[in-house]
Every structure is written in structure tokens, then in C-alpha cells.
Amino acid sequence: MKAITAQPYDYPLPSDTGIALIIIDMQRDFLEPGGFGDALGNDVARLQAIVPTVKRLQDAFRAMGLPIFQTVEGHQSDLSDCPPSKRDRGQASLKIGDPGPMGRILVLGEPGNGIIPELAPLPGETVIPKPGKGAFYNTNLEFLLKTYNVSHLLIAGVTTEVCVQTTMREANDRGYECLLIEDATESYFPEFKQATLEMVRAQGGIIGWTTTADCAIAGLNARFAVKA
Ligand code: TIU
């Protein structure tokens, strides 16, 4: 049985091809000034560091012909899918739906809601809009994963302790084997990222596994690389 070197122990790969990459919310709203992350008072620049690593994972999945799902957090233009609790929470300089430098904050289709150009999906790759922090809540993700016969999920994106961890917990409860890629996820708060990595792999992998992109790609190549 092939596996990826991981913590708290090696991550067993499926015997069939039931593996997918989920890239969470690598959208301008969280990575560029003038978006939702900035409006919440965060230093958005620190999320940029993972972009080349996420890109390497994306390229590896593309080369192996394995499915990639990207998500974007955003709301309908009438905010009908944005609970008032979400819009009103905190004391943000700009609230969800307000006009900002990259269009209306966290509204689907606005410039700020777009995936950063480096990670733009190719035609045919799936982008899932999501109104919540988790990627399963009020989306068709579970349906799509069943269609693709996916049992194993590699997870990347931002932010580690908010949308990434929520999605990983939702996936774990649905029976997916989840591997979080340590250097392909980032938080505005380094200590929250570290705590998330530790809590998901504690207690024998209570939520799943963690590993580096290098280990993940090496393990995937040994299992799935197309032979010349
Ligand atoms: N604020 C924050 O850390 N994250 C979010 O609001 N959304 C995601 O994590 N994508």
C-alpha cells in the first residue's frame, strides 16, 4: 500500500484514484489590500507566501489528471444568503456588501471575489461558491465528490483556522480521509495556524493528517504519476 509521509503517521493512499485537491478561498478578498480580510483589520500580505506552494500542488494534480476543486467565499448580490449575524459581526471598516476598492465586499462575481491570477482555474476545473466558512455548508461539494468517487482529500488554502479547518472538520465527519498541507495553508495569526495543525493531528489524527507539499507530491508521484 502506498502512503504519504505525514503526521501523526503515514497517510494511506486509496487503491483506486479517489483523491482530490481542495483549494480553499485563494481569492483576492483575503490576499490583497482592499478586500474582506483587510477590512477586518488583518495584514493580508502574510498570506502571499503560500501561493507558490499551492501552485505546485495544483500543477502536480493537473499533471496526474486528478480532480481539483477550488472554493470562493461569497454572497449573492442581494445578500439573501448572508445571515445578518455574519454581516453585522465585529466592527469592520467595510461590511459584506459595501462598495470597496475591489468591488462590493465578499459578493460573488465582484473583482475582489476572484481567485488570484496565479491560481486561476483552467477551463473545466470546478469552482464552488460558498456562503459559509465550511465548504460543505449550502454547496454541492459533497454531491460532486460522490460523482468523482472521491474518498481522500488534500486540503490547502486560507485561512487555516477559519475556512480551512471548518472544511476539514466537515469533511472528516462525512467520512473523508483528510490531509492538510502545512506549507500550503496560512493564517493572519501564526499561532492559530500552529495550533490548528497540532489539534487536527492530535489524538491519533482526530480530524486527519498534516504534511508538507514536498512529501505530498512525492507520495502522489509514486502512486499516480503517469509512466512515460
Ligand atoms: N477572516 C478569516 O480569517 N477568514 C475568513 O473570513 N474566511 C476564510 O477563512 N476563507
Short mmCIF file of C-alpha atoms and ligand atoms in Angstrom, two decimals:
data_model
loop_
_atom_site.label_atom_id
_atom_site.label_comp_id
_atom_site.label_asym_id
_atom_site.label_seq_id
_atom_site.Cartn_x
_atom_site.Cartn_y
_atom_site.Cartn_z
CA MET A 1 0.00 0.00 0.00
CA LYS A 2 1.37 3.41 -0.96
CA ALA A 3 1.31 6.24 1.55
CA ILE A 4 2.35 9.86 2.05
CA THR A 5 4.78 10.57 4.88
CA ALA A 6 2.68 12.58 7.33
CA GLN A 7 1.83 13.25 10.96
CA PRO A 8 0.74 11.64 13.22
CA TYR A 9 1.54 8.65 10.95
CA ASP A 10 1.73 7.91 7.24
CA TYR A 11 -1.37 8.84 5.24
CA PRO A 12 -2.53 5.76 3.31
CA LEU A 13 -3.41 6.47 -0.31
CA PRO A 14 -6.52 4.91 -1.83
CA SER A 15 -6.11 1.84 -4.04
CA ASP A 16 -8.27 3.50 -6.70
CA THR A 17 -7.92 7.11 -7.86
CA GLY A 18 -10.38 8.54 -5.30
CA ILE A 19 -8.30 11.53 -4.30
CA ALA A 20 -8.86 15.24 -4.88
CA LEU A 21 -7.25 18.57 -4.01
CA ILE A 22 -9.41 21.22 -2.39
CA ILE A 23 -8.05 24.76 -2.52
CA ILE A 24 -9.96 26.97 -0.12
CA ASP A 25 -10.67 30.65 -0.82
CA MET A 26 -7.44 31.76 -2.52
CA GLN A 27 -9.39 34.84 -3.61
CA ARG A 28 -8.32 38.46 -3.76
CA ASP A 29 -10.64 39.28 -0.81
CA PHE A 30 -8.24 37.53 1.56
CA LEU A 31 -4.85 38.08 -0.12
CA GLU A 32 -4.96 41.66 -1.41
CA PRO A 33 -5.46 45.06 0.22
CA GLY A 34 -9.00 46.41 -0.10
CA GLY A 35 -10.85 43.13 0.44
CA PHE A 36 -12.70 41.45 3.29
CA GLY A 37 -9.54 40.31 5.12
CA ASP A 38 -8.15 43.84 5.05
CA ALA A 39 -11.50 45.32 6.18
CA LEU A 40 -11.35 43.05 9.23
CA GLY A 41 -8.03 44.65 10.16
CA ASN A 42 -5.66 41.88 9.04
CA ASP A 43 -2.20 42.02 7.45
CA VAL A 44 -3.15 40.32 4.18
CA ALA A 45 0.44 40.29 2.85
CA ARG A 46 1.42 37.38 5.07
CA LEU A 47 -0.88 35.02 3.15
CA GLN A 48 1.03 35.60 -0.12
CA ALA A 49 3.90 33.35 0.97
CA ILE A 50 1.99 30.13 0.30
CA VAL A 51 0.99 30.99 -3.28
CA PRO A 52 3.95 29.20 -4.99
CA THR A 53 3.41 26.10 -2.83
CA VAL A 54 -0.32 25.95 -3.59
CA LYS A 55 0.59 26.38 -7.26
CA ARG A 56 2.99 23.41 -7.08
CA LEU A 57 0.21 21.23 -5.67
CA GLN A 58 -2.19 22.47 -8.34
CA ASP A 59 0.36 21.68 -11.07
CA ALA A 60 1.02 18.21 -9.63
CA PHE A 61 -2.70 17.34 -9.57
CA ARG A 62 -3.10 18.65 -13.11
CA ALA A 63 -0.12 16.59 -14.32
CA MET A 64 -1.57 13.43 -12.72
CA GLY A 65 -5.06 14.07 -14.08
CA LEU A 66 -6.54 14.17 -10.55
CA PRO A 67 -9.50 16.45 -9.72
CA ILE A 68 -9.08 19.90 -8.20
CA PHE A 69 -11.89 21.80 -6.51
CA GLN A 70 -11.48 25.44 -5.61
CA THR A 71 -13.84 27.37 -3.37
CA VAL A 72 -14.59 31.08 -3.02
CA GLU A 73 -16.38 32.57 -0.04
CA GLY A 74 -19.02 34.99 -1.28
CA HIS A 75 -22.66 36.01 -1.26
CA GLN A 76 -25.45 36.70 -3.70
CA SER A 77 -25.67 40.38 -4.66
CA ASP A 78 -28.91 40.81 -2.67
CA LEU A 79 -27.17 39.24 0.37
CA SER A 80 -30.08 36.80 0.71
CA ASP A 81 -27.62 34.06 1.68
CA CYS A 82 -25.71 36.23 4.18
CA PRO A 83 -27.08 35.93 7.70
CA PRO A 84 -27.32 39.31 9.45
CA SER A 85 -25.13 37.83 12.20
CA LYS A 86 -22.30 37.44 9.66
CA ARG A 87 -22.72 40.91 8.16
CA ASP A 88 -23.05 42.70 11.48
CA ARG A 89 -20.35 40.85 13.46
CA GLY A 90 -17.33 42.89 14.51
CA GLN A 91 -16.53 46.48 13.78
CA ALA A 92 -15.18 46.20 10.25
CA SER A 93 -14.38 49.35 8.30
CA LEU A 94 -16.36 47.84 5.40
CA LYS A 95 -19.14 45.31 5.85
CA ILE A 96 -20.12 42.47 3.50
CA GLY A 97 -21.92 44.03 0.54
CA ASP A 98 -20.42 47.51 0.97
CA PRO A 99 -18.61 49.03 -2.04
CA GLY A 100 -14.83 48.76 -1.66
CA PRO A 101 -11.74 49.23 -3.83
CA MET A 102 -12.20 45.77 -5.40
CA GLY A 103 -15.99 45.97 -5.76
CA ARG A 104 -18.60 45.02 -3.20
CA ILE A 105 -17.06 43.23 -0.23
CA LEU A 106 -17.42 39.41 -0.37
CA VAL A 107 -20.07 39.46 -3.11
CA LEU A 108 -19.91 36.75 -5.78
CA GLY A 109 -18.63 37.92 -9.16
CA GLU A 110 -17.05 41.14 -7.88
CA PRO A 111 -13.35 41.68 -8.75
CA GLY A 112 -12.28 41.03 -5.15
CA ASN A 113 -14.09 37.72 -5.18
CA GLY A 114 -11.94 36.35 -7.99
CA ILE A 115 -9.29 33.70 -7.41
CA ILE A 116 -5.82 35.25 -7.56
CA PRO A 117 -4.42 35.08 -11.13
CA GLU A 118 -1.56 32.73 -10.19
CA LEU A 119 -4.07 30.02 -9.22
CA ALA A 120 -6.79 30.72 -11.79
CA PRO A 121 -8.73 27.56 -12.62
CA LEU A 122 -8.38 26.07 -16.08
CA PRO A 123 -11.49 25.62 -18.20
CA GLY A 124 -13.29 22.56 -16.86
CA GLU A 125 -11.94 22.87 -13.31
CA THR A 126 -14.60 23.35 -10.66
CA VAL A 127 -15.04 26.47 -8.55
CA ILE A 128 -17.57 26.18 -5.73
CA PRO A 129 -19.06 29.38 -4.30
CA LYS A 130 -19.77 29.02 -0.60
CA PRO A 131 -21.72 31.33 1.71
CA GLY A 132 -20.19 29.98 4.91
CA LYS A 133 -16.78 29.16 6.29
CA GLY A 134 -17.12 25.44 5.64
CA ALA A 135 -17.11 24.24 2.01
CA PHE A 136 -19.91 21.71 2.59
CA TYR A 137 -22.50 24.10 4.05
CA ASN A 138 -25.10 25.05 1.39
CA THR A 139 -22.92 23.91 -1.53
CA ASN A 140 -22.89 20.96 -3.95
CA LEU A 141 -19.39 19.85 -2.89
CA GLU A 142 -20.49 16.55 -1.34
CA PHE A 143 -22.52 15.70 -4.44
CA LEU A 144 -19.52 16.44 -6.68
CA LEU A 145 -17.15 14.37 -4.54
CA LYS A 146 -19.55 11.42 -4.80
CA THR A 147 -19.74 11.89 -8.57
CA TYR A 148 -15.93 11.77 -8.76
CA ASN A 149 -15.79 8.81 -6.30
CA VAL A 150 -13.52 10.78 -4.00
CA SER A 151 -12.66 9.35 -0.58
CA HIS A 152 -9.38 11.20 0.13
CA LEU A 153 -8.94 14.97 0.28
CA LEU A 154 -5.76 17.02 0.28
CA ILE A 155 -6.58 20.46 1.65
CA ALA A 156 -4.85 23.80 1.02
CA GLY A 157 -5.78 27.48 1.21
CA VAL A 158 -6.78 30.20 3.64
CA THR A 159 -7.26 30.84 6.43
CA THR A 160 -6.06 27.83 8.35
CA GLU A 161 -8.19 28.13 11.47
CA VAL A 162 -11.30 29.58 9.81
CA CYS A 163 -12.40 28.23 6.41
CA VAL A 164 -9.74 25.53 6.07
CA GLN A 165 -10.26 23.99 9.47
CA THR A 166 -14.06 24.26 9.27
CA THR A 167 -14.00 22.47 5.90
CA MET A 168 -11.65 19.79 7.21
CA ARG A 169 -13.92 19.12 10.16
CA GLU A 170 -16.99 18.97 7.93
CA ALA A 171 -15.18 16.54 5.60
CA ASN A 172 -13.92 14.38 8.45
CA ASP A 173 -17.44 13.99 9.84
CA ARG A 174 -18.61 12.89 6.39
CA GLY A 175 -16.01 10.10 6.28
CA TYR A 176 -13.34 11.67 4.09
CA GLU A 177 -9.67 10.96 4.84
CA CYS A 178 -8.23 14.47 5.12
CA LEU A 179 -4.62 15.58 4.73
CA LEU A 180 -3.87 19.23 5.45
CA ILE A 181 -0.82 20.61 3.63
CA GLU A 182 1.13 22.61 6.21
CA ASP A 183 3.03 24.93 3.87
CA ALA A 184 0.03 25.40 1.56
CA THR A 185 -2.18 26.94 4.22
CA GLU A 186 -1.79 30.20 6.12
CA SER A 187 -3.46 32.36 8.72
CA TYR A 188 -3.32 36.03 9.65
CA PHE A 189 -2.29 34.68 13.07
CA PRO A 190 0.77 32.35 13.03
CA GLU A 191 -0.08 30.96 16.44
CA PHE A 192 -3.57 29.99 15.27
CA LYS A 193 -2.10 28.15 12.26
CA GLN A 194 0.29 26.25 14.51
CA ALA A 195 -2.48 25.38 16.96
CA THR A 196 -4.70 24.16 14.11
CA LEU A 197 -2.00 21.86 12.75
CA GLU A 198 -1.46 20.42 16.20
CA MET A 199 -5.13 19.97 17.04
CA VAL A 200 -6.09 18.20 13.81
CA ARG A 201 -3.33 15.59 14.14
CA ALA A 202 -3.58 15.13 17.94
CA GLN A 203 -5.24 12.10 19.47
CA GLY A 204 -4.12 9.79 16.66
CA GLY A 205 -5.34 12.13 13.91
CA ILE A 206 -8.70 13.04 15.40
CA ILE A 207 -9.52 15.26 12.39
CA GLY A 208 -6.90 13.95 9.94
CA TRP A 209 -3.26 14.23 8.97
CA THR A 210 -0.78 17.03 8.16
CA THR A 211 2.27 17.01 5.89
CA THR A 212 4.36 19.23 3.65
CA ALA A 213 3.77 19.82 -0.05
CA ASP A 214 7.07 18.07 -0.86
CA CYS A 215 6.01 14.91 0.98
CA ALA A 216 2.54 15.03 -0.57
CA ILE A 217 3.85 15.42 -4.12
CA ALA A 218 6.49 12.70 -3.64
CA GLY A 219 3.88 10.25 -2.33
CA LEU A 220 1.40 11.11 -5.07
CA ASN A 221 4.06 10.76 -7.76
CA ALA A 222 4.98 7.29 -6.51
CA ARG A 223 1.32 6.26 -6.68
CA PHE A 224 -0.25 8.20 -9.55
CA ALA A 225 2.44 9.61 -11.86
CA VAL A 226 1.83 8.79 -15.48
CA LYS A 227 4.58 6.40 -16.62
CA ALA A 228 6.47 7.62 -19.69
N1 TIU B 1 -11.31 36.03 8.45
C1 TIU B 1 -10.70 34.90 8.21
O1 TIU B 1 -9.67 34.55 8.79
N2 TIU B 1 -11.21 34.04 7.27
C2 TIU B 1 -12.41 34.16 6.61
O2 TIU B 1 -13.22 35.03 6.88
N3 TIU B 1 -12.63 33.28 5.58
C3 TIU B 1 -11.77 32.24 5.25
O3 TIU B 1 -11.03 31.72 6.07
N4 TIU B 1 -11.72 31.88 3.96
#
